[in-house]
Amino acid sequence: MEASEIEGRTFMEVISEKYSPENFPCRRGPGMGVVVVPSGQQGSPMKDRLNLPSVLVMNGCGISHAGHEGEIAAFCAHVVELDLSHNKLQDWHEITKIVSNIPNLEFLNLASNQLSDAVLEPDCAKAFSSIRRLVLNNTQVSWDTVHTFTREMPELEELFLCLNEYTTVTPFPMPCSTLRLLHITDNSLQEWNEVRKLGSMFPALDTLIMANNNLSSIDDTGEILLRLFPNLRTINLHNSGLNQWEDIEKLNCLPKLEEVRLQGIPLLQAYTSAERRSLVIAQLPSVTCLNGSVVTDGEREDAERFFIRYHLDHSEKDLPHRYHCLVTKYGKLAPLAEIDLRPRCHAKVEVRYEDKVEQVNIRLDQTVAELKKQLKNVVQLSTSNMRLYYIDKCSAFGPDELKYSARALHSYSIQDGDEILVVAKKK
């Protein structure tokens, strides 16, 4: 392996190769990119022309350094989104050289660059001031680094901190009032005390995605939840450790909550999928979307009625608060009648032949030909000399001849008490 491959490549080397006319021959639609003619110095290693889109995807390219800053400025002034994930960037100074020369950058993805040991100085963080969405997944960045960013990024709206092995949250000295969305999935946050800090750090938070954290409970009163997350509309608690209905009820204290995701939690494992959805919908009256599916008005009413009936056999002390609210709305509902919709397997019929009548239990999954074999000993006729008629005692119509030997009896809707008339064929 060459030394350059071990050390990594520069940002400008990768741009020169990936977006050269040979590899990227034209713009991808009007307005999505520009043809840039460099104005660099004589002898620049750059191609004469590069077809650069405004969204640059440079993931997994082995980038470790910025390269010539003047060339970055000349070629990337129009770029608004940059994906640098899965590279070899380990120094914030090198990243800053790239970002500071892309003045219109709004989205930056640095996922899976090893930045755990890199120190971010405030002067470097100022170069990120135009960025609205920042992805730091699987970088193991410290909370100090996150604090520095939020302090120096006045436009920051979305922050991704997944897979960073966080077990605790270090609170900010100053809240970040611009952040609307926080992804902090696949970490190791287990105590609600840590989640509580996020509410103080990001008071305008609209969406909190924290799936795959083994959060055991929601240990706050409704009053505190209201104060911590007054603007939260969406929360994702997939695969958390919640195991009490009281925790689900507490979500009602979030005044703007509309969407919840709650799959894979221990509390719901004992229920069927239909029961899970109905019970959660009934517990959360303001939620309009559950686990990615819209909750219609009809579904909500069915779920709330199911919730009342589900708790009919519970003692008064075990009834949840929501039960009493729904009884006030719908009244105390009677249990639904249990109706078996499975097809009948047998019927007890009267078999009539001449003056003889006998009660016979017949299988309805058998064919007409098989019924003739069953009745052969009852009426003492051979199957070839037998004609069968079905008489529905609840119908005004006359006998229905069972002509087709291969037809199943259940297709005639035979019921208990009906009659099978056997007539010998005329010789």
Tab-separated table of C-alpha atoms in Angstrom:
chain	number	residue	atom	x	y	z
A	1	MET	CA	0.000	0.000	0.000
A	2	GLU	CA	1.311	3.410	-0.918
A	3	ALA	CA	2.123	5.930	1.827
A	4	SER	CA	-0.470	8.366	0.441
A	5	GLU	CA	-3.205	5.748	0.891
A	6	ILE	CA	-2.194	5.210	4.527
A	7	GLU	CA	-2.060	8.935	5.264
A	8	GLY	CA	-5.234	9.702	3.320
A	9	ARG	CA	-6.025	12.094	0.512
A	10	THR	CA	-6.868	15.774	0.338
A	11	PHE	CA	-10.351	17.140	-0.183
A	12	MET	CA	-9.234	18.841	-3.419
A	13	GLU	CA	-7.629	15.678	-4.802
A	14	VAL	CA	-10.914	13.823	-4.414
A	15	ILE	CA	-12.922	16.667	-5.972
A	16	SER	CA	-10.514	16.797	-8.911
A	17	GLU	CA	-10.937	13.080	-9.520
A	18	LYS	CA	-14.626	12.533	-8.757
A	19	TYR	CA	-16.053	15.616	-10.477
A	20	SER	CA	-13.765	15.789	-13.474
A	21	PRO	CA	-15.484	15.894	-16.899
A	22	GLU	CA	-14.425	12.272	-17.445
A	23	ASN	CA	-16.107	10.933	-14.283
A	24	PHE	CA	-18.918	13.476	-13.900
A	25	PRO	CA	-19.578	14.664	-17.454
A	26	CYS	CA	-22.625	16.904	-17.021
A	27	ARG	CA	-24.891	18.686	-14.626
A	28	ARG	CA	-27.665	16.620	-13.051
A	29	GLY	CA	-30.548	18.829	-14.148
A	30	PRO	CA	-30.990	22.588	-14.284
A	31	GLY	CA	-30.104	24.470	-11.140
A	32	MET	CA	-28.532	21.474	-9.420
A	33	GLY	CA	-24.924	22.277	-10.220
A	34	VAL	CA	-22.546	24.540	-12.082
A	35	VAL	CA	-19.568	24.204	-14.367
A	36	VAL	CA	-16.647	25.815	-12.566
A	37	VAL	CA	-13.597	27.071	-14.406
A	38	PRO	CA	-10.736	27.464	-11.893
A	39	SER	CA	-8.775	30.644	-11.673
A	40	GLY	CA	-5.922	29.085	-9.749
A	41	GLN	CA	-2.266	29.795	-10.194
A	42	GLN	CA	-0.124	28.487	-13.036
A	43	GLY	CA	0.739	24.838	-12.577
A	44	SER	CA	-2.281	24.009	-10.415
A	45	PRO	CA	-2.957	20.228	-10.411
A	46	MET	CA	-6.669	20.926	-10.976
A	47	LYS	CA	-8.407	19.988	-14.179
A	48	ASP	CA	-9.313	22.799	-16.536
A	49	ARG	CA	-13.018	22.384	-15.751
A	50	LEU	CA	-15.062	20.633	-13.045
A	51	ASN	CA	-18.793	19.876	-13.122
A	52	LEU	CA	-19.618	20.522	-9.472
A	53	PRO	CA	-23.189	20.081	-8.195
A	54	SER	CA	-24.358	22.093	-5.194
A	55	VAL	CA	-24.630	18.851	-3.197
A	56	LEU	CA	-21.254	17.103	-2.854
A	57	VAL	CA	-21.197	13.453	-1.761
A	58	MET	CA	-17.645	12.460	-0.860
A	59	ASN	CA	-18.166	9.670	1.654
A	60	GLY	CA	-15.604	6.886	2.014
A	61	CYS	CA	-12.976	8.608	-0.122
A	62	GLY	CA	-10.061	8.413	2.316
A	63	ILE	CA	-9.951	12.179	2.910
A	64	SER	CA	-7.717	13.261	5.803
A	65	HIS	CA	-6.679	16.806	4.838
A	66	ALA	CA	-8.193	19.853	3.178
A	67	GLY	CA	-5.677	20.615	0.470
A	68	HIS	CA	-5.267	24.023	-1.185
A	69	GLU	CA	-7.735	26.437	0.464
A	70	GLY	CA	-7.755	28.844	-2.467
A	71	GLU	CA	-8.911	26.079	-4.764
A	72	ILE	CA	-11.647	25.037	-2.306
A	73	ALA	CA	-12.910	28.640	-2.291
A	74	ALA	CA	-12.760	28.865	-6.090
A	75	PHE	CA	-14.643	25.644	-6.729
A	76	CYS	CA	-17.100	25.365	-3.805
A	77	ALA	CA	-18.631	28.810	-3.314
A	78	HIS	CA	-22.035	27.520	-4.539
A	79	VAL	CA	-22.057	24.265	-2.503
A	80	VAL	CA	-24.848	23.994	0.099
A	81	GLU	CA	-24.595	20.336	1.205
A	82	LEU	CA	-21.441	18.313	1.876
A	83	ASP	CA	-21.174	14.643	2.879
A	84	LEU	CA	-17.737	13.786	4.298
A	85	SER	CA	-18.808	10.673	6.230
A	86	HIS	CA	-16.595	7.580	6.525
A	87	ASN	CA	-13.334	9.391	5.779
A	88	LYS	CA	-10.084	9.751	7.747
A	89	LEU	CA	-10.598	13.216	9.178
A	90	GLN	CA	-9.220	13.458	12.724
A	91	ASP	CA	-8.322	17.132	13.058
A	92	TRP	CA	-10.814	19.979	13.412
A	93	HIS	CA	-8.279	22.383	11.904
A	94	GLU	CA	-8.350	20.452	8.614
A	95	ILE	CA	-12.156	20.292	8.648
A	96	THR	CA	-12.280	24.014	9.364
A	97	LYS	CA	-10.089	24.726	6.313
A	98	ILE	CA	-12.717	23.011	4.171
A	99	VAL	CA	-15.812	24.515	5.787
A	100	SER	CA	-14.492	28.080	6.043
A	101	ASN	CA	-14.069	28.179	2.255
A	102	ILE	CA	-17.654	27.045	1.523
A	103	PRO	CA	-19.612	30.154	2.600
A	104	ASN	CA	-23.100	28.888	1.658
A	105	LEU	CA	-22.833	25.508	3.369
A	106	GLU	CA	-26.027	24.530	5.229
A	107	PHE	CA	-25.628	20.759	5.713
A	108	LEU	CA	-22.479	18.927	6.829
A	109	ASN	CA	-22.164	15.184	7.447
A	110	LEU	CA	-19.039	14.111	9.369
A	111	ALA	CA	-20.359	10.710	10.497
A	112	SER	CA	-17.849	7.914	11.135
A	113	ASN	CA	-14.755	10.104	11.212
A	114	GLN	CA	-12.736	9.393	14.342
A	115	LEU	CA	-12.874	12.698	16.214
A	116	SER	CA	-12.904	11.545	19.826
A	117	ASP	CA	-9.440	12.957	20.551
A	118	ALA	CA	-9.775	16.110	18.445
A	119	VAL	CA	-10.070	19.401	20.316
A	120	LEU	CA	-12.382	22.011	18.806
A	121	GLU	CA	-11.338	25.561	19.537
A	122	PRO	CA	-13.995	28.317	19.495
A	123	ASP	CA	-12.266	30.119	16.613
A	124	CYS	CA	-12.522	26.974	14.493
A	125	ALA	CA	-16.181	26.505	15.416
A	126	LYS	CA	-17.001	29.982	14.102
A	127	ALA	CA	-16.358	28.667	10.577
A	128	PHE	CA	-19.489	26.492	10.965
A	129	SER	CA	-21.785	29.439	11.664
A	130	SER	CA	-23.894	29.096	8.489
A	131	ILE	CA	-24.636	25.386	8.972
A	132	ARG	CA	-28.216	24.451	9.863
A	133	ARG	CA	-27.896	20.641	9.938
A	134	LEU	CA	-24.866	18.910	11.427
A	135	VAL	CA	-24.294	15.135	11.520
A	136	LEU	CA	-21.784	13.843	14.089
A	137	ASN	CA	-22.923	10.212	14.263
A	138	ASN	CA	-20.317	7.636	15.306
A	139	THR	CA	-17.612	10.256	15.813
A	140	GLN	CA	-17.410	9.878	19.621
A	141	VAL	CA	-17.208	13.656	19.934
A	142	SER	CA	-17.259	14.912	23.519
A	143	TRP	CA	-20.054	17.000	24.993
A	144	ASP	CA	-17.521	19.843	25.272
A	145	THR	CA	-17.217	19.783	21.495
A	146	VAL	CA	-21.000	19.781	21.112
A	147	HIS	CA	-21.216	22.756	23.496
A	148	THR	CA	-18.653	24.686	21.477
A	149	PHE	CA	-20.598	24.081	18.280
A	150	THR	CA	-23.970	25.140	19.684
A	151	ARG	CA	-22.409	28.305	21.101
A	152	GLU	CA	-20.849	29.322	17.772
A	153	MET	CA	-23.585	28.126	15.363
A	154	PRO	CA	-26.507	30.577	15.563
A	155	GLU	CA	-28.380	28.878	12.663
A	156	LEU	CA	-28.194	25.290	13.954
A	157	GLU	CA	-31.598	23.549	13.656
A	158	GLU	CA	-30.831	19.806	13.404
A	159	LEU	CA	-28.149	17.868	15.279
A	160	PHE	CA	-27.318	14.161	14.921
A	161	LEU	CA	-25.396	12.523	17.785
A	162	CYS	CA	-26.149	8.817	17.243
A	163	LEU	CA	-23.764	5.925	18.038
A	164	ASN	CA	-21.475	8.055	20.198
A	165	GLU	CA	-21.502	5.758	23.262
A	166	TYR	CA	-22.947	8.438	25.530
A	167	THR	CA	-23.975	7.160	28.955
A	168	THR	CA	-24.541	10.624	30.385
A	169	VAL	CA	-25.340	14.134	29.140
A	170	THR	CA	-23.214	17.088	30.191
A	171	PRO	CA	-25.460	20.171	30.369
A	172	PHE	CA	-24.625	23.378	28.542
A	173	PRO	CA	-23.799	26.572	30.437
A	174	MET	CA	-26.024	28.358	27.878
A	175	PRO	CA	-29.090	26.817	26.154
A	176	CYS	CA	-29.244	26.488	22.379
A	177	SER	CA	-32.558	28.106	21.456
A	178	THR	CA	-32.432	27.399	17.699
A	179	LEU	CA	-32.282	23.591	17.706
A	180	ARG	CA	-35.524	21.947	16.572
A	181	LEU	CA	-34.485	18.324	15.960
A	182	LEU	CA	-32.135	16.082	17.953
A	183	HIS	CA	-31.200	12.536	16.886
A	184	ILE	CA	-29.457	10.758	19.741
A	185	THR	CA	-30.295	7.108	18.954
A	186	ASP	CA	-28.132	4.052	19.683
A	187	ASN	CA	-26.389	5.433	22.731
A	188	SER	CA	-26.475	4.120	26.313
A	189	LEU	CA	-28.734	6.603	28.077
A	190	GLN	CA	-30.663	4.662	30.721
A	191	GLU	CA	-31.754	7.252	33.273
A	192	TRP	CA	-34.395	9.926	32.740
A	193	ASN	CA	-32.131	12.322	34.632
A	194	GLU	CA	-29.969	12.491	31.500
A	195	VAL	CA	-32.910	13.097	29.150
A	196	ARG	CA	-34.135	15.855	31.452
A	197	LYS	CA	-30.916	17.770	30.722
A	198	LEU	CA	-31.733	17.789	26.999
A	199	GLY	CA	-34.885	19.740	27.705
A	200	SER	CA	-32.918	22.469	29.482
A	201	MET	CA	-30.218	22.539	26.791
A	202	PHE	CA	-32.632	22.708	23.828
A	203	PRO	CA	-35.777	24.563	24.971
A	204	ALA	CA	-37.222	24.901	21.430
A	205	LEU	CA	-36.911	21.194	20.644
A	206	ASP	CA	-39.643	20.020	18.271
A	207	THR	CA	-38.454	16.451	17.558
A	208	LEU	CA	-36.538	14.109	19.872
A	209	ILE	CA	-35.363	10.823	18.346
A	210	MET	CA	-33.812	8.601	21.006
A	211	ALA	CA	-34.526	5.043	19.865
A	212	ASN	CA	-32.319	2.189	21.059
A	213	ASN	CA	-31.443	3.765	24.393
A	214	ASN	CA	-32.377	1.494	27.289
A	215	LEU	CA	-34.388	4.177	29.063
A	216	SER	CA	-36.086	2.509	32.041
A	217	SER	CA	-38.771	5.063	32.945
A	218	ILE	CA	-39.963	8.668	32.702
A	219	ASP	CA	-39.232	9.978	36.182
A	220	ASP	CA	-40.803	13.415	36.093
A	221	THR	CA	-44.111	14.930	37.041
A	222	GLY	CA	-46.376	16.359	34.371
A	223	GLU	CA	-45.545	19.865	35.505
A	224	ILE	CA	-41.817	19.325	34.993
A	225	LEU	CA	-42.328	17.681	31.579
A	226	LEU	CA	-44.401	20.654	30.490
A	227	ARG	CA	-41.639	23.030	31.536
A	228	LEU	CA	-38.805	20.998	29.962
A	229	PHE	CA	-40.393	20.165	26.590
A	230	PRO	CA	-43.065	22.796	25.870
A	231	ASN	CA	-42.643	22.578	22.072
A	232	LEU	CA	-42.081	18.853	21.547
A	233	ARG	CA	-44.280	17.475	18.752
A	234	THR	CA	-42.501	14.180	17.972
A	235	ILE	CA	-40.768	11.674	20.237
A	236	ASN	CA	-39.250	8.321	19.258
A	237	LEU	CA	-38.756	5.826	22.095
A	238	HIS	CA	-38.348	2.660	19.998
A	239	ASN	CA	-36.590	-0.174	21.834
A	240	SER	CA	-36.390	1.680	25.119
A	241	GLY	CA	-36.873	-0.106	28.453
A	242	LEU	CA	-40.241	1.427	29.367
A	243	ASN	CA	-42.373	-1.140	31.204
A	244	GLN	CA	-45.188	0.789	32.940
A	245	TRP	CA	-48.372	2.322	31.554
A	246	GLU	CA	-47.776	5.287	33.855
A	247	ASP	CA	-44.801	6.250	31.658
A	248	ILE	CA	-47.016	6.284	28.561
A	249	GLU	CA	-49.653	8.366	30.368
A	250	LYS	CA	-47.029	10.963	31.265
A	251	LEU	CA	-46.525	11.728	27.566
A	252	ASN	CA	-49.921	13.425	27.707
A	253	CYS	CA	-48.258	16.211	29.691
A	254	LEU	CA	-46.349	17.303	26.567
A	255	PRO	CA	-48.785	19.958	25.323
A	256	LYS	CA	-47.900	19.864	21.617
A	257	LEU	CA	-47.210	16.139	21.193
A	258	GLU	CA	-48.591	14.764	17.905
A	259	GLU	CA	-46.394	11.839	16.868
A	260	VAL	CA	-45.046	8.968	18.979
A	261	ARG	CA	-43.013	5.879	18.135
A	262	LEU	CA	-43.055	3.130	20.749
A	263	GLN	CA	-42.197	-0.194	19.146
A	264	GLY	CA	-40.068	-2.802	20.893
A	265	ILE	CA	-40.657	-1.719	24.513
A	266	PRO	CA	-41.073	-4.374	27.265
A	267	LEU	CA	-44.449	-2.988	28.360
A	268	LEU	CA	-46.110	-4.005	25.083
A	269	GLN	CA	-44.543	-7.407	24.491
A	270	ALA	CA	-47.395	-9.370	26.091
A	271	TYR	CA	-50.068	-7.916	23.783
A	272	THR	CA	-51.020	-8.712	20.200
A	273	SER	CA	-50.086	-6.093	17.590
A	274	ALA	CA	-53.728	-4.950	17.369
A	275	GLU	CA	-54.030	-4.679	21.165
A	276	ARG	CA	-50.785	-2.702	21.411
A	277	ARG	CA	-51.892	-0.124	18.906
A	278	SER	CA	-55.399	0.251	20.343
A	279	LEU	CA	-54.243	0.570	23.956
A	280	VAL	CA	-51.564	3.148	23.135
A	281	ILE	CA	-53.904	5.217	20.935
A	282	ALA	CA	-56.495	5.259	23.713
A	283	GLN	CA	-53.879	6.354	26.260
A	284	LEU	CA	-52.668	9.273	24.100
A	285	PRO	CA	-55.661	11.387	23.025
A	286	SER	CA	-53.681	14.140	21.272
A	287	VAL	CA	-51.485	11.850	19.167
A	288	THR	CA	-52.360	11.838	15.453
A	289	CYS	CA	-49.571	9.519	14.251
A	290	LEU	CA	-48.390	6.323	15.983
A	291	ASN	CA	-45.375	4.323	14.798
A	292	GLY	CA	-45.461	6.084	11.442
A	293	SER	CA	-49.183	5.455	10.729
A	294	VAL	CA	-51.868	8.128	10.851
A	295	VAL	CA	-54.527	7.681	13.536
A	296	THR	CA	-57.920	8.330	11.930
A	297	ASP	CA	-60.986	9.498	13.871
A	298	GLY	CA	-62.626	6.129	13.312
A	299	GLU	CA	-59.596	4.220	14.544
A	300	ARG	CA	-59.401	6.414	17.637
A	301	GLU	CA	-63.038	5.794	18.548
A	302	ASP	CA	-62.627	2.029	18.072
A	303	ALA	CA	-59.446	2.075	20.177
A	304	GLU	CA	-61.050	4.049	22.987
A	305	ARG	CA	-64.066	1.750	23.091
A	306	PHE	CA	-61.733	-1.263	23.093
A	307	PHE	CA	-59.799	0.308	25.984
A	308	ILE	CA	-62.966	0.526	28.109
A	309	ARG	CA	-63.959	-3.073	27.398
A	310	TYR	CA	-60.398	-4.312	27.948
A	311	HIS	CA	-60.500	-2.990	31.529
A	312	LEU	CA	-64.009	-4.195	32.445
A	313	ASP	CA	-62.682	-7.053	34.591
A	314	HIS	CA	-60.118	-4.926	36.451
A	315	SER	CA	-60.676	-3.938	40.067
A	316	GLU	CA	-61.456	-0.303	40.781
A	317	LYS	CA	-58.010	0.353	42.265
A	318	ASP	CA	-56.259	-1.034	39.159
A	319	LEU	CA	-58.172	1.079	36.662
A	320	PRO	CA	-56.006	3.711	34.892
A	321	HIS	CA	-56.988	7.376	34.973
A	322	ARG	CA	-57.676	7.284	31.237
A	323	TYR	CA	-60.383	4.632	31.776
A	324	HIS	CA	-62.519	7.045	33.803
A	325	CYS	CA	-62.066	9.780	31.182
A	326	LEU	CA	-63.299	7.452	28.451
A	327	VAL	CA	-66.235	6.172	30.501
A	328	THR	CA	-67.299	9.805	30.886
A	329	LYS	CA	-67.137	10.097	27.093
A	330	TYR	CA	-68.785	6.806	26.032
A	331	GLY	CA	-70.420	5.450	29.175
A	332	LYS	CA	-69.820	1.961	30.603
A	333	LEU	CA	-69.869	-0.313	27.579
A	334	ALA	CA	-71.102	-3.892	27.646
A	335	PRO	CA	-68.728	-6.634	26.475
A	336	LEU	CA	-68.956	-7.454	22.800
A	337	ALA	CA	-70.723	-10.707	21.951
A	338	GLU	CA	-68.341	-13.441	20.890
A	339	ILE	CA	-69.279	-14.647	17.426
A	340	ASP	CA	-67.568	-17.679	15.951
A	341	LEU	CA	-67.107	-16.955	12.244
A	342	ARG	CA	-65.299	-20.176	11.470
A	343	PRO	CA	-67.068	-22.427	8.924
A	344	ARG	CA	-69.153	-25.202	10.490
A	345	CYS	CA	-67.675	-28.681	10.254
A	346	HIS	CA	-70.741	-30.809	11.056
A	347	ALA	CA	-74.527	-30.653	10.930
A	348	LYS	CA	-77.235	-32.886	12.363
A	349	VAL	CA	-79.840	-33.457	9.642
A	350	GLU	CA	-82.948	-35.543	9.103
A	351	VAL	CA	-82.444	-38.165	6.403
A	352	ARG	CA	-85.800	-39.120	4.886
A	353	TYR	CA	-86.324	-42.138	2.606
A	354	GLU	CA	-89.861	-43.262	1.823
A	355	ASP	CA	-91.527	-43.550	5.262
A	356	LYS	CA	-88.264	-43.793	7.174
A	357	VAL	CA	-86.724	-40.752	8.984
A	358	GLU	CA	-83.387	-40.893	10.809
A	359	GLN	CA	-81.200	-38.280	12.501
A	360	VAL	CA	-77.701	-38.354	10.970
A	361	ASN	CA	-74.616	-36.335	11.841
A	362	ILE	CA	-72.816	-35.433	8.584
A	363	ARG	CA	-69.467	-33.820	7.851
A	364	LEU	CA	-69.815	-30.626	5.826
A	365	ASP	CA	-66.310	-30.800	4.368
A	366	GLN	CA	-67.161	-33.956	2.445
A	367	THR	CA	-68.515	-34.092	-1.106
A	368	VAL	CA	-71.912	-35.199	-2.354
A	369	ALA	CA	-70.365	-38.482	-3.518
A	370	GLU	CA	-68.922	-39.112	-0.044
A	371	LEU	CA	-72.311	-38.337	1.562
A	372	LYS	CA	-73.932	-40.984	-0.655
A	373	LYS	CA	-71.433	-43.547	0.627
A	374	GLN	CA	-72.262	-42.507	4.219
A	375	LEU	CA	-76.008	-42.934	3.596
A	376	LYS	CA	-75.745	-46.238	1.705
A	377	ASN	CA	-76.245	-48.322	4.838
A	378	VAL	CA	-78.895	-45.961	6.244
A	379	VAL	CA	-81.295	-46.256	3.308
A	380	GLN	CA	-80.092	-49.595	1.914
A	381	LEU	CA	-79.504	-48.233	-1.586
A	382	SER	CA	-76.423	-48.359	-3.769
A	383	THR	CA	-74.776	-44.987	-4.473
A	384	SER	CA	-75.479	-45.365	-8.174
A	385	ASN	CA	-79.183	-45.832	-7.469
A	386	MET	CA	-79.494	-42.823	-5.146
A	387	ARG	CA	-80.665	-39.248	-5.773
A	388	LEU	CA	-80.277	-36.682	-2.978
A	389	TYR	CA	-82.262	-33.484	-2.334
A	390	TYR	CA	-81.443	-30.839	0.241
A	391	ILE	CA	-84.412	-29.159	1.985
A	392	ASP	CA	-83.718	-25.931	3.877
A	393	LYS	CA	-86.455	-25.742	6.522
A	394	CYS	CA	-86.009	-21.963	6.827
A	395	SER	CA	-86.447	-21.348	3.116
A	396	ALA	CA	-89.617	-20.966	1.078
A	397	PHE	CA	-87.963	-22.579	-1.913
A	398	GLY	CA	-88.360	-26.231	-2.759
A	399	PRO	CA	-85.830	-29.062	-2.573
A	400	ASP	CA	-82.393	-28.491	-4.107
A	401	GLU	CA	-81.026	-31.582	-5.823
A	402	LEU	CA	-77.424	-32.436	-4.944
A	403	LYS	CA	-76.429	-33.186	-8.526
A	404	TYR	CA	-72.692	-32.598	-8.525
A	405	SER	CA	-70.737	-35.448	-7.009
A	406	ALA	CA	-67.550	-33.404	-6.412
A	407	ARG	CA	-69.269	-30.396	-4.752
A	408	ALA	CA	-68.570	-29.879	-1.028
A	409	LEU	CA	-71.581	-29.930	1.276
A	410	HIS	CA	-70.658	-26.686	3.072
A	411	SER	CA	-71.308	-24.778	-0.181
A	412	TYR	CA	-75.049	-25.549	0.302
A	413	SER	CA	-75.066	-23.785	3.728
A	414	ILE	CA	-76.569	-26.852	5.415
A	415	GLN	CA	-77.623	-26.203	9.036
A	416	ASP	CA	-78.716	-28.339	11.984
A	417	GLY	CA	-82.322	-29.481	11.531
A	418	ASP	CA	-82.313	-29.337	7.730
A	419	GLU	CA	-83.436	-32.362	5.737
A	420	ILE	CA	-81.790	-34.651	3.179
A	421	LEU	CA	-84.378	-36.443	1.012
A	422	VAL	CA	-83.229	-39.685	-0.586
A	423	VAL	CA	-85.065	-40.893	-3.692
A	424	ALA	CA	-84.355	-44.143	-5.516
A	425	LYS	CA	-83.718	-43.767	-9.217
A	426	LYS	CA	-86.379	-45.243	-11.448
A	427	LYS	CA	-85.299	-48.347	-13.283
